[in-house]
Amino acid sequence: MECVIASLPVVTGPGWASVNYFCTTRAGGVGVAPHDTLNLGRRAGDDPDTVTENRRRVRAAVPAEPLWLRQVHGSEVVDADAPDLPDEPAVDASVTAQPGRVLAIMVADCLPVVIADVDGRVLGAAHAGWRGLSSGVLEHTLAAMRAKAPAATHLRAWVGPGIGPQAFEVGQDVLDAFIQDDPATERYFTPRAGLSGKWLADLAGLADYRLRRAGVQEVSLSGMCTVSESDRFFSYRRDGETGRMALLAWLGPA
């Protein structure tokens, strides 16, 4: 679903009580090519002042300063409610049980995933590329959420825009990373005709499977491909040097 929040064109998923979330697009900022226009990544090769202005615009759309992460394509999770957090913790997911605490995940082909319980007691956000996904970033996020809110029931997730199954060509290493954990995931890989050792991988399908396997009752997929929708999204696979979108999520009233 597309909408505009604080003058920013964004995409979001199903409405959840006491939970707010959206993913920015490449529109609504001040950047120039190849980072045009709303690049939010400090390490994407863009002018630092431009990124600062773009983050200021995002800050105007949320109730507090987001917890930005220095994502490392891993599976570690930070508790956003902990005291004395470092600036941009080097992890790929965060959790909170504090209303108004804004979680942020940056992406440009990897999947942004938001998870919450039906009562809005606890919230998690994860950066799920193939490395993080295969090494358990979603399962670790769920474990951290359950530790913070043991009484929370009926979990649901939204998987935001990412590289689509017709664009994500991978090699044997990616296939092996998933099937060594669960052979059933091989069905999310389609061999490339005439290209030995190459597959098309359904990253969102893999995220859906792992979320449900880990006990998430409802999973919604955006169905949006960052590679094919060049006017709307940044894509590292498509462009190489490019910007970053961000998933923003928080508990509490809108």
XYZ file of N, CA, C and O in Angstrom, residues 5-198:
776
model
N 3.401 10.257 4.193
C 3.523 10.595 5.611
C 4.525 11.727 5.746
O 5.678 11.601 5.319
N 4.097 12.852 6.302
C 4.961 14.026 6.477
C 5.664 14.389 5.167
O 6.869 14.642 5.148
N 4.896 14.397 4.086
C 5.367 14.755 2.735
C 6.270 13.706 2.104
O 6.826 13.946 1.021
N 6.448 12.554 2.729
C 7.285 11.507 2.174
C 6.415 10.402 1.554
O 5.545 9.845 2.238
N 6.649 10.053 0.287
C 5.967 8.885 -0.277
C 6.546 7.611 0.336
O 7.759 7.389 0.307
N 5.676 6.780 0.901
C 6.129 5.569 1.583
C 5.228 4.412 1.175
O 4.167 4.594 0.565
N 5.671 3.190 1.526
C 4.840 2.000 1.358
C 4.709 1.326 2.710
O 5.610 1.406 3.557
N 3.581 0.663 2.909
C 3.346 -0.011 4.174
C 2.475 -1.239 3.938
O 2.136 -1.556 2.800
N 2.128 -1.920 5.018
C 1.349 -3.142 4.915
C 0.060 -3.054 5.699
O -0.484 -1.965 5.896
N -0.460 -4.179 6.174
C -1.734 -4.185 6.907
C -1.676 -3.312 8.151
O -0.638 -3.172 8.801
N -2.818 -2.716 8.486
C -2.892 -1.937 9.708
C -2.917 -2.824 10.935
O -3.673 -3.805 10.976
N -2.078 -2.504 11.907
C -2.001 -3.265 13.155
C -2.297 -2.345 14.323
O -1.728 -1.244 14.407
N -3.119 -2.777 15.250
C -3.422 -1.982 16.432
C -2.161 -1.735 17.255
O -1.387 -2.660 17.512
N -1.964 -0.473 17.631
C -0.845 -0.066 18.509
C 0.530 -0.296 17.900
O 1.527 -0.352 18.621
N 0.603 -0.456 16.574
C 1.886 -0.616 15.885
C 1.870 0.262 14.631
O 0.898 0.276 13.889
N 2.956 0.998 14.427
C 3.103 1.848 13.253
C 4.358 1.432 12.490
O 5.399 1.186 13.103
N 4.261 1.384 11.172
C 5.451 1.049 10.384
C 5.266 1.481 8.941
O 4.145 1.530 8.428
N 6.370 1.819 8.307
C 6.368 2.120 6.874
C 7.791 2.005 6.358
O 8.763 2.034 7.124
N 7.908 1.876 5.036
C 9.210 1.842 4.375
C 9.280 3.029 3.425
O 8.363 3.256 2.630
N 10.359 3.797 3.519
C 10.532 4.913 2.607
C 10.782 4.404 1.188
O 11.090 3.228 0.971
N 10.675 5.305 0.233
C 11.034 5.025 -1.153
C 12.241 5.903 -1.495
O 12.834 6.512 -0.606
N 12.586 5.980 -2.766
C 13.699 6.850 -3.140
C 13.237 8.292 -3.353
O 14.064 9.170 -3.654
N 11.959 8.584 -3.182
C 11.405 9.911 -3.431
C 11.268 10.718 -2.143
O 11.157 10.165 -1.052
N 11.275 12.049 -2.299
C 11.008 12.941 -1.179
C 12.231 13.543 -0.527
O 12.117 14.235 0.488
N 13.418 13.305 -1.095
C 14.637 13.819 -0.493
C 15.309 14.901 -1.314
O 14.695 15.518 -2.193
N 16.594 15.121 -1.041
C 17.346 16.212 -1.676
C 18.572 15.716 -2.435
O 19.360 16.528 -2.914
N 18.747 14.410 -2.576
C 19.956 13.873 -3.192
C 19.962 13.984 -4.709
O 18.934 14.204 -5.354
N 21.157 13.816 -5.276
C 21.335 13.797 -6.728
C 21.844 12.427 -7.136
O 22.321 11.645 -6.323
N 21.715 12.125 -8.434
C 22.111 10.811 -8.954
C 23.554 10.483 -8.576
O 24.409 11.365 -8.582
N 23.842 9.228 -8.230
C 22.956 8.054 -8.240
C 22.202 7.836 -6.928
O 21.641 6.766 -6.717
N 22.205 8.850 -6.051
C 21.558 8.715 -4.749
C 20.229 9.470 -4.690
O 19.720 9.750 -3.604
N 19.674 9.782 -5.835
C 18.449 10.582 -5.863
C 17.220 9.767 -5.445
O 17.019 8.678 -5.962
N 16.396 10.293 -4.470
C 16.690 11.536 -3.792
C 16.791 11.342 -2.275
O 17.537 12.037 -1.610
N 16.040 10.361 -1.739
C 15.985 10.204 -0.283
C 16.923 9.094 0.192
O 16.499 8.099 0.786
N 18.209 9.250 -0.057
C 19.174 8.283 0.474
C 19.361 8.509 1.963
O 19.672 9.618 2.400
N 19.228 7.446 2.754
C 19.361 7.529 4.209
C 20.612 6.831 4.730
O 20.840 6.807 5.936
N 21.424 6.289 3.820
C 22.612 5.544 4.230
C 23.848 6.420 4.307
O 24.249 7.032 3.313
N 24.487 6.446 5.450
C 25.709 7.235 5.633
C 26.911 6.633 4.926
O 27.894 7.330 4.674
N 26.849 5.362 4.617
C 28.007 4.669 4.034
C 27.744 4.253 2.587
O 28.314 3.288 2.107
N 26.898 5.012 1.900
C 26.542 4.678 0.521
C 27.268 5.553 -0.494
O 26.950 5.502 -1.684
N 28.229 6.353 -0.045
C 28.990 7.196 -0.955
C 28.362 8.540 -1.246
O 28.817 9.254 -2.141
N 27.351 8.906 -0.490
C 26.637 10.160 -0.707
C 27.259 11.287 0.120
O 28.047 11.041 1.046
N 26.897 12.524 -0.209
C 27.335 13.690 0.551
C 26.754 13.620 1.966
O 25.535 13.469 2.123
N 27.577 13.722 3.017
C 27.074 13.575 4.385
C 25.996 14.591 4.742
O 25.052 14.259 5.477
N 26.119 15.823 4.247
C 25.102 16.835 4.559
C 23.758 16.473 3.925
O 22.696 16.749 4.502
N 23.805 15.877 2.758
C 22.573 15.439 2.097
C 21.890 14.349 2.910
O 20.668 14.371 3.113
N 22.668 13.381 3.391
C 22.100 12.305 4.208
C 21.513 12.869 5.497
O 20.432 12.458 5.943
N 22.209 13.823 6.108
C 21.707 14.453 7.330
C 20.357 15.117 7.089
O 19.422 14.984 7.891
N 20.228 15.827 5.969
C 18.950 16.466 5.646
C 17.871 15.422 5.382
O 16.724 15.574 5.841
N 18.207 14.361 4.683
C 17.216 13.321 4.422
C 16.777 12.638 5.716
O 15.586 12.339 5.902
N 17.708 12.404 6.622
C 17.327 11.804 7.905
C 16.490 12.773 8.731
O 15.609 12.352 9.498
N 16.738 14.071 8.578
C 15.907 15.057 9.267
C 14.465 14.968 8.781
O 13.520 15.059 9.566
N 14.298 14.764 7.476
C 12.953 14.643 6.921
C 12.241 13.396 7.443
O 11.040 13.430 7.724
N 12.974 12.315 7.562
C 12.386 11.098 8.125
C 12.044 11.297 9.593
O 10.987 10.855 10.069
N 12.927 11.991 10.317
C 12.666 12.235 11.738
C 11.355 12.993 11.939
O 10.634 12.762 12.934
N 11.002 13.854 10.991
C 9.755 14.615 11.099
C 8.520 13.742 10.930
O 7.415 14.160 11.282
N 8.710 12.524 10.435
C 7.584 11.621 10.185
C 7.373 10.606 11.300
O 6.422 9.814 11.237
N 8.251 10.611 12.308
C 8.189 9.619 13.381
C 8.257 10.331 14.724
O 8.673 11.490 14.805
N 7.856 9.661 15.822
C 7.736 10.357 17.109
C 9.044 10.605 17.850
O 9.050 11.359 18.834
N 10.141 9.990 17.443
C 11.416 10.155 18.147
C 12.545 9.835 17.181
O 12.317 9.322 16.080
N 13.765 10.129 17.600
C 14.928 9.807 16.770
C 15.030 8.289 16.600
O 15.020 7.539 17.579
N 15.113 7.803 15.361
C 15.218 6.355 15.157
C 16.545 5.796 15.675
O 17.556 6.499 15.737
N 16.510 4.521 16.034
C 17.745 3.798 16.338
C 18.294 3.261 15.013
O 17.850 2.232 14.511
N 19.254 3.982 14.447
C 19.902 3.538 13.215
C 20.949 2.482 13.553
O 21.606 2.561 14.610
N 21.115 1.512 12.682
C 22.083 0.440 12.887
C 23.192 0.520 11.837
O 22.965 1.006 10.731
N 24.369 0.024 12.186
C 25.438 -0.192 11.193
C 25.364 -1.665 10.816
O 25.998 -2.515 11.420
N 24.585 -1.953 9.801
C 24.242 -3.329 9.456
C 25.435 -4.061 8.838
O 26.163 -3.498 8.020
N 25.606 -5.316 9.259
C 26.801 -6.075 8.876
C 26.452 -7.417 8.217
O 27.305 -8.282 8.089
N 25.206 -7.599 7.803
C 24.742 -8.838 7.165
C 24.927 -10.042 8.088
O 25.296 -11.131 7.656
N 24.650 -9.820 9.365
C 24.741 -10.891 10.349
C 23.382 -11.223 10.928
O 22.345 -10.954 10.316
N 23.374 -11.790 12.131
C 22.123 -12.229 12.741
C 21.964 -11.766 14.187
O 21.067 -12.222 14.883
N 22.822 -10.836 14.628
C 22.730 -10.363 16.008
C 21.641 -9.309 16.149
O 21.316 -8.582 15.208
N 21.107 -9.222 17.379
C 19.981 -8.347 17.682
C 20.341 -7.459 18.861
O 20.968 -7.918 19.824
N 19.936 -6.193 18.819
C 20.171 -5.285 19.935
C 18.842 -4.954 20.595
O 17.808 -4.827 19.923
N 18.864 -4.822 21.930
C 17.703 -4.372 22.686
C 17.690 -2.850 22.643
O 18.533 -2.194 23.259
N 16.749 -2.281 21.914
C 16.700 -0.828 21.753
C 16.341 -0.111 23.039
O 16.504 1.110 23.124
N 15.871 -0.838 24.048
C 15.496 -0.224 25.323
C 16.641 -0.236 26.331
O 16.494 0.283 27.449
N 17.763 -0.824 25.975
C 18.906 -0.898 26.894
C 19.533 0.485 27.071
O 19.532 1.303 26.145
N 20.088 0.755 28.243
C 20.747 2.047 28.458
C 22.109 2.096 27.766
O 22.728 1.065 27.498
N 22.552 3.306 27.476
C 23.912 3.543 26.976
C 24.230 2.760 25.701
O 25.308 2.158 25.563
N 23.305 2.776 24.768
C 23.573 2.126 23.489
C 24.603 2.920 22.698
O 24.605 4.153 22.727
N 25.480 2.245 21.961
C 26.426 2.971 21.098
C 25.695 3.622 19.934
O 24.561 3.256 19.600
N 26.339 4.584 19.312
C 25.789 5.183 18.113
C 25.844 4.165 16.974
O 26.900 3.629 16.663
N 24.694 3.855 16.389
C 24.572 2.890 15.314
C 25.229 1.548 15.664
O 26.293 1.188 15.157
N 24.591 0.760 16.536
C 25.137 -0.555 16.896
C 25.363 -1.425 15.658
O 24.567 -1.399 14.712
N 26.442 -2.198 15.664
C 26.809 -3.032 14.513
C 26.077 -4.363 14.583
O 26.656 -5.415 14.880
N 24.777 -4.333 14.307
C 23.918 -5.509 14.316
C 22.919 -5.367 13.169
O 22.891 -4.340 12.483
N 22.065 -6.375 12.990
C 21.115 -6.347 11.880
C 19.659 -6.429 12.301
O 18.782 -6.582 11.446
N 19.396 -6.283 13.591
C 18.018 -6.291 14.060
C 17.936 -5.616 15.420
O 18.938 -5.527 16.148
N 16.737 -5.153 15.755
C 16.514 -4.519 17.048
C 15.114 -4.826 17.532
O 14.217 -5.143 16.731
N 14.918 -4.745 18.849
C 13.617 -5.013 19.453
C 13.327 -3.954 20.502
O 14.237 -3.361 21.088
N 12.042 -3.731 20.755
C 11.628 -2.781 21.785
C 10.276 -3.179 22.353
O 9.453 -3.783 21.659
N 10.067 -2.827 23.616
C 8.749 -2.930 24.241
C 8.299 -1.562 24.727
O 7.305 -1.453 25.452
N 9.002 -0.532 24.324
C 8.754 0.835 24.792
C 7.978 1.619 23.740
O 8.479 1.848 22.636
N 6.764 2.068 24.035
C 6.020 2.879 23.071
C 6.808 4.121 22.656
O 7.440 4.783 23.490
N 6.795 4.401 21.374
C 7.489 5.575 20.858
C 8.944 5.368 20.537
O 9.582 6.264 19.968
N 9.506 4.209 20.864
C 10.894 3.914 20.515
C 10.914 3.491 19.050
O 10.327 2.466 18.687
N 11.603 4.240 18.205
C 11.541 4.016 16.766
C 12.710 3.146 16.314
O 13.878 3.492 16.536
N 12.387 2.031 15.689
C 13.391 1.131 15.125
C 13.572 1.459 13.645
O 12.614 1.810 12.959
N 14.799 1.312 13.145
C 15.083 1.617 11.740
C 15.938 0.511 11.128
O 16.896 0.038 11.752
N 15.602 0.132 9.905
C 16.355 -0.853 9.132
C 16.561 -0.286 7.731
O 15.591 0.117 7.076
N 17.798 -0.239 7.255
C 18.078 0.267 5.912
C 18.224 -0.883 4.920
O 18.784 -1.929 5.249
N 17.733 -0.655 3.696
C 17.753 -1.699 2.670
C 17.918 -1.101 1.279
O 17.619 0.068 1.051
N 18.405 -1.950 0.370
C 18.442 -1.608 -1.058
C 18.510 -2.905 -1.853
O 19.350 -3.059 -2.725
N 17.686 -3.859 -1.536
C 17.475 -5.186 -2.115
C 17.225 -6.215 -1.031
O 16.406 -7.110 -1.204
N 17.971 -6.139 0.097
C 17.674 -7.021 1.224
C 16.280 -6.695 1.754
O 15.735 -5.616 1.489
N 15.713 -7.617 2.513
C 14.338 -7.455 2.987
C 14.282 -6.704 4.316
O 15.007 -7.046 5.252
N 13.402 -5.711 4.430
C 13.091 -5.149 5.742
C 11.910 -5.908 6.331
O 10.871 -6.071 5.678
N 12.059 -6.403 7.540
C 11.011 -7.225 8.155
C 10.635 -6.618 9.502
O 11.500 -6.347 10.336
N 9.334 -6.403 9.703
C 8.830 -5.922 10.988
C 7.937 -6.995 11.579
O 7.158 -7.637 10.871
N 8.075 -7.222 12.893
C 7.333 -8.263 13.597
C 6.743 -7.656 14.866
O 7.427 -6.895 15.566
N 5.494 -7.987 15.176
C 4.864 -7.515 16.408
C 3.833 -8.527 16.867
O 3.353 -9.354 16.076
N 3.461 -8.457 18.142
C 2.375 -9.302 18.634
C 1.055 -8.569 18.438
O 1.013 -7.351 18.241
N -0.022 -9.291 18.487
C -1.331 -8.737 18.155
C -1.767 -7.632 19.116
O -2.557 -6.751 18.747
N -1.252 -7.629 20.336
C -1.616 -6.612 21.323
C -0.666 -5.423 21.329
O -0.855 -4.493 22.122
N 0.355 -5.433 20.485
C 1.286 -4.322 20.432
C 2.127 -4.162 21.685
O 2.457 -3.052 22.095
N 2.531 -5.295 22.285
C 3.378 -5.243 23.480
C 4.858 -5.176 23.137
O 5.664 -4.650 23.911
N 5.239 -5.790 22.018
C 6.653 -5.902 21.680
C 6.800 -5.821 20.168
O 5.911 -6.229 19.410
N 7.944 -5.294 19.739
C 8.178 -5.017 18.322
C 9.605 -5.397 17.962
O 10.537 -5.195 18.752
N 9.769 -5.942 16.768
C 11.104 -6.239 16.261
C 11.232 -5.804 14.815
O 10.247 -5.791 14.068
N 12.433 -5.432 14.411
C 12.704 -5.059 13.019
C 14.037 -5.674 12.623
O 15.008 -5.622 13.388
N 14.089 -6.260 11.422
C 15.288 -6.984 11.002
C 15.647 -6.678 9.562
O 14.777 -6.453 8.713
N 16.950 -6.719 9.304
C 17.527 -6.588 7.966
C 17.850 -8.007 7.510
O 18.718 -8.680 8.068
N 17.123 -8.474 6.482
C 17.231 -9.886 6.091
C 17.680 -10.019 4.643
O 16.866 -10.136 3.733
N 18.997 -9.974 4.439
C 19.567 -10.427 3.190
C 19.766 -11.926 3.276
O 19.424 -12.560 4.280
N 20.348 -12.532 2.238
C 20.454 -13.993 2.279
C 21.385 -14.457 3.386
O 21.126 -15.492 4.011
N 22.439 -13.695 3.667
C 23.363 -14.119 4.727
C 22.689 -14.075 6.099
O 22.760 -15.037 6.875
N 22.036 -12.964 6.401
C 21.356 -12.863 7.685
C 20.199 -13.832 7.806
O 19.990 -14.446 8.856
N 19.457 -13.990 6.726
C 18.308 -14.885 6.745
C 18.738 -16.330 6.980
O 18.162 -17.037 7.818
N 19.784 -16.762 6.275
C 20.236 -18.143 6.418
C 20.899 -18.404 7.763
O 20.929 -19.551 8.231
N 21.425 -17.346 8.401
C 22.084 -17.537 9.697
C 21.168 -17.255 10.880
O 21.611 -17.293 12.030
N 19.883 -16.973 10.599
C 18.913 -16.931 11.682
C 18.536 -15.572 12.221
O 18.057 -15.477 13.352
N 18.682 -14.492 11.445
C 18.376 -13.172 11.988
C 16.908 -13.054 12.399
O 16.596 -12.412 13.416
N 16.000 -13.690 11.672
C 14.588 -13.593 12.037
C 14.293 -14.404 13.295
O 13.568 -13.945 14.191
N 14.857 -15.591 13.381
C 14.662 -16.414 14.569
C 15.263 -15.749 15.811
O 14.669 -15.790 16.898
N 16.425 -15.112 15.658
C 17.045 -14.423 16.793
C 16.220 -13.208 17.213
O 16.118 -12.903 18.412
N 15.638 -12.515 16.249
C 14.765 -11.385 16.569
C 13.548 -11.857 17.351
O 13.155 -11.259 18.362
N 12.942 -12.945 16.912
C 11.792 -13.496 17.615
C 12.150 -13.942 19.033
O 11.384 -13.723 19.974
N 13.327 -14.539 19.188
C 13.759 -14.969 20.520
C 13.927 -13.763 21.447
O 13.534 -13.811 22.628
N 14.489 -12.684 20.923
C 14.671 -11.470 21.730
C 13.322 -10.849 22.087
O 13.132 -10.338 23.203
N 12.369 -10.887 21.160
C 11.030 -10.364 21.448
C 10.341 -11.189 22.517
O 9.715 -10.649 23.445
N 10.445 -12.507 22.423
C 9.798 -13.377 23.408
C 10.429 -13.228 24.789
O 9.748 -13.346 25.812
N 11.726 -12.948 24.831
C 12.388 -12.723 26.117
C 11.898 -11.432 26.769
O 11.777 -11.346 27.996
N 11.602 -10.418 25.947
C 11.129 -9.141 26.487
C 9.662 -9.197 26.889
O 9.235 -8.483 27.807
N 8.872 -9.993 26.182
C 7.428 -10.033 26.445
C 6.942 -11.474 26.399
O 6.304 -11.909 25.437
N 7.233 -12.271 27.434
C 6.871 -13.696 27.426
C 5.376 -13.940 27.283
O 4.969 -15.003 26.800
N 4.546 -12.987 27.710
C 3.097 -13.180 27.645
C 2.512 -12.814 26.288
O 1.318 -13.025 26.048
N 3.323 -12.268 25.397
C 2.822 -11.856 24.087
C 2.392 -13.078 23.273
O 3.071 -14.109 23.265
N 1.269 -12.956 22.603
C 0.750 -14.059 21.797
C 0.409 -13.576 20.407
O 0.312 -12.380 20.146
N 0.256 -14.501 19.496
C -0.166 -14.260 18.120
C 0.740 -13.214 17.448
O 0.394 -12.036 17.342
N 1.851 -13.689 16.970
C 2.809 -12.818 16.296
C 2.464 -12.677 14.817
O 1.950 -13.595 14.184
N 2.767 -11.512 14.270
C 2.555 -11.268 12.849
C 3.724 -10.472 12.295
O 4.425 -9.775 13.034
N 3.931 -10.574 10.994
C 5.087 -9.944 10.367
C 4.707 -9.359 9.014
O 3.798 -9.853 8.335
N 5.415 -8.322 8.646
C 5.328 -7.752 7.301
C 6.721 -7.769 6.703
O 7.679 -7.297 7.321
N 6.825 -8.326 5.493
C 8.084 -8.373 4.755
C 8.005 -7.315 3.662
O 7.188 -7.418 2.742
N 8.825 -6.290 3.768
C 8.740 -5.149 2.880
C 9.431 -5.358 1.543
O 9.843 -6.472 1.196
N 9.573 -4.287 0.764
C 10.157 -4.379 -0.582
C 11.585 -4.923 -0.559
O 12.397 -4.547 0.290
N 11.874 -5.806 -1.503
C 13.212 -6.380 -1.628
C 13.387 -6.960 -3.020
O 12.485 -6.898 -3.862
N 14.534 -7.522 -3.262
C 14.803 -8.106 -4.573
C 13.828 -9.253 -4.834
O 13.621 -10.116 -3.993
N 13.215 -9.240 -6.025
C 12.186 -10.220 -6.332
C 12.742 -11.522 -6.873
O 13.913 -11.622 -7.260
N 11.899 -12.559 -6.942
C 12.362 -13.894 -7.330
C 12.778 -14.008 -8.793
O 13.436 -14.975 -9.158
N 12.429 -13.044 -9.633
C 12.878 -13.065 -11.021
C 14.192 -12.322 -11.219
O 14.753 -12.323 -12.318
N 14.686 -11.665 -10.162
C 15.884 -10.837 -10.279
C 17.055 -11.332 -9.449
O 18.195 -10.909 -9.661
N 16.799 -12.256 -8.504
C 17.840 -12.642 -7.553
C 18.538 -13.920 -8.006
O 18.214 -15.021 -7.572
N 19.514 -13.761 -8.881
C 20.308 -14.907 -9.328
C 21.392 -15.192 -8.292
O 22.125 -14.288 -7.871
N 21.525 -16.452 -7.896
C 22.490 -16.843 -6.871
C 23.258 -18.081 -7.324
O 22.879 -18.758 -8.273
N 24.334 -18.362 -6.589
C 25.149 -19.530 -6.874
C 24.959 -20.627 -5.845
O 24.095 -20.563 -4.965
N 25.811 -21.640 -5.941
C 25.717 -22.826 -5.088
C 25.853 -22.477 -3.617
O 25.230 -23.104 -2.752
N 26.672 -21.435 -3.297
C 26.900 -21.084 -1.898
C 25.623 -20.628 -1.210
O 25.379 -20.968 -0.038
N 24.785 -19.898 -1.929
C 23.532 -19.429 -1.339
C 22.556 -20.584 -1.157
O 21.937 -20.743 -0.092
N 22.423 -21.424 -2.171
C 21.569 -22.607 -2.043
C 22.006 -23.464 -0.868
O 21.181 -23.869 -0.033
N 23.296 -23.724 -0.770
C 23.811 -24.572 0.310
C 23.536 -23.968 1.685
O 23.256 -24.696 2.645
N 23.635 -22.638 1.789
C 23.437 -21.976 3.084
C 22.052 -22.238 3.642
O 21.863 -22.293 4.866
N 21.069 -22.410 2.766
C 19.705 -22.663 3.222
C 19.395 -24.140 3.373
O 18.823 -24.567 4.382
N 19.766 -24.956 2.388
C 19.327 -26.356 2.438
C 20.100 -27.162 3.468
O 19.618 -28.206 3.924
N 21.283 -26.682 3.884
C 21.984 -27.411 4.937
C 21.254 -27.272 6.272
O 21.363 -28.130 7.151
N 20.484 -26.195 6.417
C 19.664 -26.006 7.618
C 18.330 -26.728 7.475
O 17.824 -27.318 8.439
N 17.745 -26.671 6.272
C 16.424 -27.264 6.062
C 16.284 -27.614 4.583
O 16.065 -26.728 3.753
N 16.396 -28.887 4.222
C 16.304 -29.284 2.814
C 15.007 -28.848 2.134
O 14.973 -28.696 0.904
N 13.956 -28.611 2.923
C 12.673 -28.216 2.338
C 12.744 -26.851 1.656
O 11.906 -26.536 0.801
N 13.735 -26.046 1.993
C 13.833 -24.712 1.395
C 14.314 -24.746 -0.051
O 14.281 -23.723 -0.739
N 14.715 -25.922 -0.537
C 15.171 -26.005 -1.929
C 14.067 -25.590 -2.904
O 14.355 -25.144 -4.024
N 12.828 -25.700 -2.482
C 11.736 -25.341 -3.392
C 11.678 -23.842 -3.680
O 10.947 -23.419 -4.590
N 12.409 -23.041 -2.931
C 12.441 -21.600 -3.180
C 13.557 -21.201 -4.147
O 13.826 -20.005 -4.339
N 14.192 -22.190 -4.761
C 15.267 -21.962 -5.732
C 14.890 -22.600 -7.063
O 14.576 -23.790 -7.117
N 14.944 -21.812 -8.132
C 14.617 -22.299 -9.469
C 15.874 -22.321 -10.323
O 16.514 -21.274 -10.507
N 16.282 -23.486 -10.839
C 17.501 -23.542 -11.672
C 17.373 -22.634 -12.892
O 16.317 -22.558 -13.523
N 18.482 -21.955 -13.233
C 18.516 -21.132 -14.439
C 18.765 -22.027 -15.645
O 19.764 -22.759 -15.692
N 17.880 -21.967 -16.611
C 18.036 -22.773 -17.818
C 19.311 -22.391 -18.554
O 19.556 -21.204 -18.828
N 20.154 -23.394 -18.825
C 21.375 -23.161 -19.568
C 22.511 -22.568 -18.774
O 23.574 -22.289 -19.328
N 22.321 -22.366 -17.469
C 23.365 -21.791 -16.613
C 23.605 -22.746 -15.447
O 22.931 -22.684 -14.424
N 24.577 -23.610 -15.602
C 24.882 -24.579 -14.559
C 25.362 -23.871 -13.294
O 26.180 -22.948 -13.355
N 24.852 -24.297 -12.154
C 25.280 -23.732 -10.880
C 24.651 -22.395 -10.548
O 25.097 -21.720 -9.619
N 23.589 -22.031 -11.270
C 22.900 -20.767 -10.997
C 21.418 -21.027 -10.753
O 20.804 -21.862 -11.413
